[in-house]
Short mmCIF file of C-alpha atoms in Angstrom, two decimals:
data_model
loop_
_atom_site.label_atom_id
_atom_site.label_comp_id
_atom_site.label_asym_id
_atom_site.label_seq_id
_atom_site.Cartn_x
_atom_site.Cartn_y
_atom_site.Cartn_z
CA UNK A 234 6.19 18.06 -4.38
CA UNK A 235 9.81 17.97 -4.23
CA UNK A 236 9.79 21.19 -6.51
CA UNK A 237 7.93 23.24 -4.41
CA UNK A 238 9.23 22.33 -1.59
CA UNK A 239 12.80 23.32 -2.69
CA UNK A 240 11.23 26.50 -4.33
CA UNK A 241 9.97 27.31 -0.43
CA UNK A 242 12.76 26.16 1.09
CA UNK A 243 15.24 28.44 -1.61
CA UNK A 244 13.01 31.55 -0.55
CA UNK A 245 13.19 30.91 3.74
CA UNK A 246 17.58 30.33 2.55
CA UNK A 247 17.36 26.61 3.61
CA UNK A 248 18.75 23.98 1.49
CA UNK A 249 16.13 21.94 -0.19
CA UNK A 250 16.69 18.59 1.17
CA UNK A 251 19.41 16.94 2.70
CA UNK A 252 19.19 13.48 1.53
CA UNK A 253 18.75 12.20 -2.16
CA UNK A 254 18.48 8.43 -3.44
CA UNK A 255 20.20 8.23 -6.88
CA UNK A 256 18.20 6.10 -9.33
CA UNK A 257 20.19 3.33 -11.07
CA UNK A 258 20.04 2.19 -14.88
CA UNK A 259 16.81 1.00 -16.29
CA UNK A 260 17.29 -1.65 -18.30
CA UNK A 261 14.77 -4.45 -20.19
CA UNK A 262 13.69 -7.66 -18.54
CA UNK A 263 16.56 -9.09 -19.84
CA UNK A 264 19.30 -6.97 -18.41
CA UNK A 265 20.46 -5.74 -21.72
CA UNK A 266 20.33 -1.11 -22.05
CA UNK A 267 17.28 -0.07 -23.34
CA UNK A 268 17.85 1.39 -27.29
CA UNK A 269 15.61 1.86 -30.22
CA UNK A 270 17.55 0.33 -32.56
CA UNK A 271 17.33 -2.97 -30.44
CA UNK A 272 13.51 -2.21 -30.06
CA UNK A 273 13.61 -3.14 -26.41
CA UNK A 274 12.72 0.46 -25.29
CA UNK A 275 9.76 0.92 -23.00
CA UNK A 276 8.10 4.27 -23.22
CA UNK A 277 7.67 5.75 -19.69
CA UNK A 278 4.45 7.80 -20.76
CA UNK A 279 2.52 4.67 -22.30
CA UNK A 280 3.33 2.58 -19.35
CA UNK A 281 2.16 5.09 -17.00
CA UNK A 282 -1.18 5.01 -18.90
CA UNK A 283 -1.51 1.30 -18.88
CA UNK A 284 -0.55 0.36 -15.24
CA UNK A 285 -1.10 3.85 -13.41
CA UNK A 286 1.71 5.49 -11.96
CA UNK A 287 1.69 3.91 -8.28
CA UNK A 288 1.95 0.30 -9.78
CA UNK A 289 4.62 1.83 -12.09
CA UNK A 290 6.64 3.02 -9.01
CA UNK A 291 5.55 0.07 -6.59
CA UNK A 292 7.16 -2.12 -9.08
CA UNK A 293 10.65 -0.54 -9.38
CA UNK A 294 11.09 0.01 -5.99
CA UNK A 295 10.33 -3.33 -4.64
CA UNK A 296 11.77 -4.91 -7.77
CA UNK A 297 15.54 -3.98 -6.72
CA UNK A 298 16.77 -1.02 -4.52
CA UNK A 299 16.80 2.69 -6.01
CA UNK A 300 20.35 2.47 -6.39
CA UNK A 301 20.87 -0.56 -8.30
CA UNK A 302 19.94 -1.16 -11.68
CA UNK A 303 16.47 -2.30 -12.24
CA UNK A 304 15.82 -4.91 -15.34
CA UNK A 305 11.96 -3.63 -16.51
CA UNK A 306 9.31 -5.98 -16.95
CA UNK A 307 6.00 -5.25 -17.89
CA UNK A 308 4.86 -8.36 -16.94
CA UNK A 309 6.14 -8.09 -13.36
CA UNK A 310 3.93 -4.20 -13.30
CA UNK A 311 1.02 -6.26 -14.50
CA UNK A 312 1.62 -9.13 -11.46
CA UNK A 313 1.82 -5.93 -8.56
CA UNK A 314 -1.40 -4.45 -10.02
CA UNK A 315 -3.24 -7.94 -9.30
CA UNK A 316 -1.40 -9.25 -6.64
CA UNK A 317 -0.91 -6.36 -4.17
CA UNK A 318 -3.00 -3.37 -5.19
CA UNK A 319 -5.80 -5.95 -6.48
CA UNK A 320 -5.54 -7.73 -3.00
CA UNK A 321 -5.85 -4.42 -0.88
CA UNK A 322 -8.57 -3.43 -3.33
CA UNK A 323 -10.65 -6.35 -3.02
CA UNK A 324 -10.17 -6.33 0.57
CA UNK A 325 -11.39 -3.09 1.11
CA UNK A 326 -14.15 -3.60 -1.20
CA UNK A 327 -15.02 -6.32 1.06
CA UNK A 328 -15.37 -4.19 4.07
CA UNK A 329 -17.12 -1.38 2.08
CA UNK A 330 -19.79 -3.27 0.78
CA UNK A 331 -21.18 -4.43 4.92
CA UNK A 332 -19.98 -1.30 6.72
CA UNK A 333 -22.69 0.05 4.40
CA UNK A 334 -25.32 -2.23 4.72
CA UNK A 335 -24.88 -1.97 8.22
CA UNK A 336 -24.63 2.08 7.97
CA UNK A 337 -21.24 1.27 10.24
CA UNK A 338 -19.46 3.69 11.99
CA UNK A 339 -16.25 3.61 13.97
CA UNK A 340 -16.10 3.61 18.30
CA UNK A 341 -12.78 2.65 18.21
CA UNK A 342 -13.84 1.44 22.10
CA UNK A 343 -11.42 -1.79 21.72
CA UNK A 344 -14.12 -4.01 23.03
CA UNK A 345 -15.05 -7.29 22.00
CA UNK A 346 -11.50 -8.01 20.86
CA UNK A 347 -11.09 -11.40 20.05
CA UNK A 348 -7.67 -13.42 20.38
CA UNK A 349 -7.43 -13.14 15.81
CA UNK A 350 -8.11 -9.32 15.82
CA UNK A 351 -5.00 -8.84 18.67
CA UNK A 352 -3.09 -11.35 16.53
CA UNK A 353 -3.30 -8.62 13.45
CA UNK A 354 -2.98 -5.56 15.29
CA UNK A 355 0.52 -6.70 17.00
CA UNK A 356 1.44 -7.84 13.30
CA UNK A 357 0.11 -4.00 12.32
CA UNK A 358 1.84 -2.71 15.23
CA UNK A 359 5.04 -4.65 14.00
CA UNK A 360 4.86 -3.59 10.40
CA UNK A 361 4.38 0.16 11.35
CA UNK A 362 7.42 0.02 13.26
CA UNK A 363 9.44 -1.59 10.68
CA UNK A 364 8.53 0.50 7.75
CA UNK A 365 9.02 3.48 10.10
CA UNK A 366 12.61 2.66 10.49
CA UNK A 367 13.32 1.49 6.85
CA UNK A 368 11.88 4.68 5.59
CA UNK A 369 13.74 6.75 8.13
CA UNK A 370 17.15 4.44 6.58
CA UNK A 371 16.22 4.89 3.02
CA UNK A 372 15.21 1.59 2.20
CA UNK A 373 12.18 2.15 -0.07
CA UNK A 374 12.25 -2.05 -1.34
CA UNK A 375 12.19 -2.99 2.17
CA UNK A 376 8.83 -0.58 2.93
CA UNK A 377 7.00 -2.05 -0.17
CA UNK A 378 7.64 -5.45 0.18
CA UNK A 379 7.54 -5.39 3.77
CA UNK A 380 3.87 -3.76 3.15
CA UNK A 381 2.83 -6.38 0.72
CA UNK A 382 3.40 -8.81 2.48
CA UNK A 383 1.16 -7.66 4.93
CA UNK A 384 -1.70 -7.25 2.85
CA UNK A 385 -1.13 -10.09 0.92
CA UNK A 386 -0.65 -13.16 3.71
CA UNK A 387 -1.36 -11.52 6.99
CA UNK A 388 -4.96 -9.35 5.63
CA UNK A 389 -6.09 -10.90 3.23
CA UNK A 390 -5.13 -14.82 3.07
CA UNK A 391 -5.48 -15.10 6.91
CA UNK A 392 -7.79 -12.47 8.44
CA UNK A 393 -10.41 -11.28 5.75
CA UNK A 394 -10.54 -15.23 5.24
CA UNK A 395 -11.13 -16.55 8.46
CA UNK A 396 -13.13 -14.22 9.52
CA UNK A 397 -15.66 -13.43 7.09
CA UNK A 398 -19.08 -15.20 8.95
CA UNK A 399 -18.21 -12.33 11.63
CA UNK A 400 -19.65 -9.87 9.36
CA UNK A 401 -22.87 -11.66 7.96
CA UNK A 402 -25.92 -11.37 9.34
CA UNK A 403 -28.16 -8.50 10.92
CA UNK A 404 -27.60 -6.49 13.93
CA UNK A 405 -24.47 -5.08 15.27
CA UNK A 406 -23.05 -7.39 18.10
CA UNK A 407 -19.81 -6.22 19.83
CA UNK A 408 -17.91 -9.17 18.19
CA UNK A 409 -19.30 -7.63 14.74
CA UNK A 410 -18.49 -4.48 15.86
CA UNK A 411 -14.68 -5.68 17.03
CA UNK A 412 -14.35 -6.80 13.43
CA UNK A 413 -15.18 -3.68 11.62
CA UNK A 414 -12.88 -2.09 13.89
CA UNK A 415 -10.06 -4.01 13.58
CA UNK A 416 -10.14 -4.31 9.29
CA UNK A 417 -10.98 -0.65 9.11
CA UNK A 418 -7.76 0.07 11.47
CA UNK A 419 -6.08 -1.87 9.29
CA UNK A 420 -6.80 -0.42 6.40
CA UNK A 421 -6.55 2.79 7.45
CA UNK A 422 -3.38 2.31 8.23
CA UNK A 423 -2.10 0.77 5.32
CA UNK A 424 -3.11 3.98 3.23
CA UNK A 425 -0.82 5.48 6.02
CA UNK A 426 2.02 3.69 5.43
CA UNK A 427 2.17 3.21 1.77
CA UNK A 428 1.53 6.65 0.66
CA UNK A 429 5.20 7.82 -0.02
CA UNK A 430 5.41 5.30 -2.72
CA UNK A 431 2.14 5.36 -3.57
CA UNK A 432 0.13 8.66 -3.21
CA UNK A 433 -2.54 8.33 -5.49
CA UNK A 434 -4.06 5.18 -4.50
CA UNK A 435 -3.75 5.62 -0.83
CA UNK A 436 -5.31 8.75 -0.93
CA UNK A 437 -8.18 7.79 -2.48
CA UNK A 438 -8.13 4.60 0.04
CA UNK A 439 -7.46 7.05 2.95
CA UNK A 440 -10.57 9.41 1.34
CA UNK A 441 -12.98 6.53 1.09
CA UNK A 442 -12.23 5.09 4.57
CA UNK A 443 -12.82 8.51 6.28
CA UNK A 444 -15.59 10.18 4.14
CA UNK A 445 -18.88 9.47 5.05
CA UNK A 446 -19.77 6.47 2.99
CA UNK A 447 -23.00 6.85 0.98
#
């Protein structure tokens, strides 16, 4: 991205960007330089096969800032593939697999609201403006773990949890309805938010929230 952007940006004679966050060392878990000799060295390329390249990424940034250096743990990319991206998966999974038994599709009317689905809107509403400014302030750590957080005790642990009876049963009340709404809005806008960091996964999240689901 960055490439052709500066490629465009060379051709219109603009600079091609005007901000740039300056990685620090990567060192092993330890905190001692990576070297072969020592046989500490991670290779980037197997990694990225193992964990995928957004729980790569997720990892370093909310690890320690950008800037600092960053002691590499495989076992710490292993516990943000489960925790968070296994979280947000299972939680959309969740909504998936009744928004298609009940063939569900979004009004986005805001009725039927109950006083749980305001509760995690205002805490959406909050989050959005937060990781907003701390992206605008280049503060990456802050946007991930601000964003995991989210998912992982607000979503998942509190609303998916306490609200699952609301999406049993047959029919489509408004209450059901107001409940597909507000985890789908949710959702939605997680994909939103986390997609600088990580663009492969929250595409795909984006694509199956918004596709017609089959």
């Amino acid at each position: 991205f960055f490439t052709l952007h500066a490629i465009h940006t060379m051709v219109e004679g603009k600079v091609a960007y005007k901000n740039v966050i300056s990685n620090g060392l990567v060192l092993d878990k330890n905190g001692a330089k990576m070297s072969k000799r020592l046989g500490n060295a991670i290779n980037p390329f197997e990694a990225l096969d193992k964990y995928g390249a957004d729980a790569v990424r997720w990892y370093m940034l909310t690890n320690s800032s950008p800037w600092d250096n960053l002691k590499f743990d495989p076992e710490g990319v292993e516990e943000v593939k489960r925790k968070f991206f296994g979280t947000l998966y299972n939680t959309y999974g969740f909504f998936a697999l009744y928004a298609n038994v009940d063939e569900w599709r979004s009004a986005a009317n805001g009725k039927g609201l109950q006083e749980i689905d305001r509760w995690i809107l205002s805490k959406l509403n909050s989050l959005t403006k937060e990781v907003t400014e701390f992206y605008e302030t280049y503060e990456p750590t802050r946007v991930g773990r601000a964003i995991s957080d989210f998912v992982q005790d607000d979503l998942s642990n509190w609303y998916v949890r306490l609200n699952r009876k609301r999406f049993w049963g047959g029919g489509m009340t408004e209450d059901k309805q107001a409940a597909y709404e507000t985890l789908f809005t949710c959702l939605k806008t997680i994909a939103q938010l986390m997609a600088p960091i990580a663009p492969f996964y929250a595409d795909r999240l984006y694509r199956d929230l918004t596709e017609p689901m089959t």
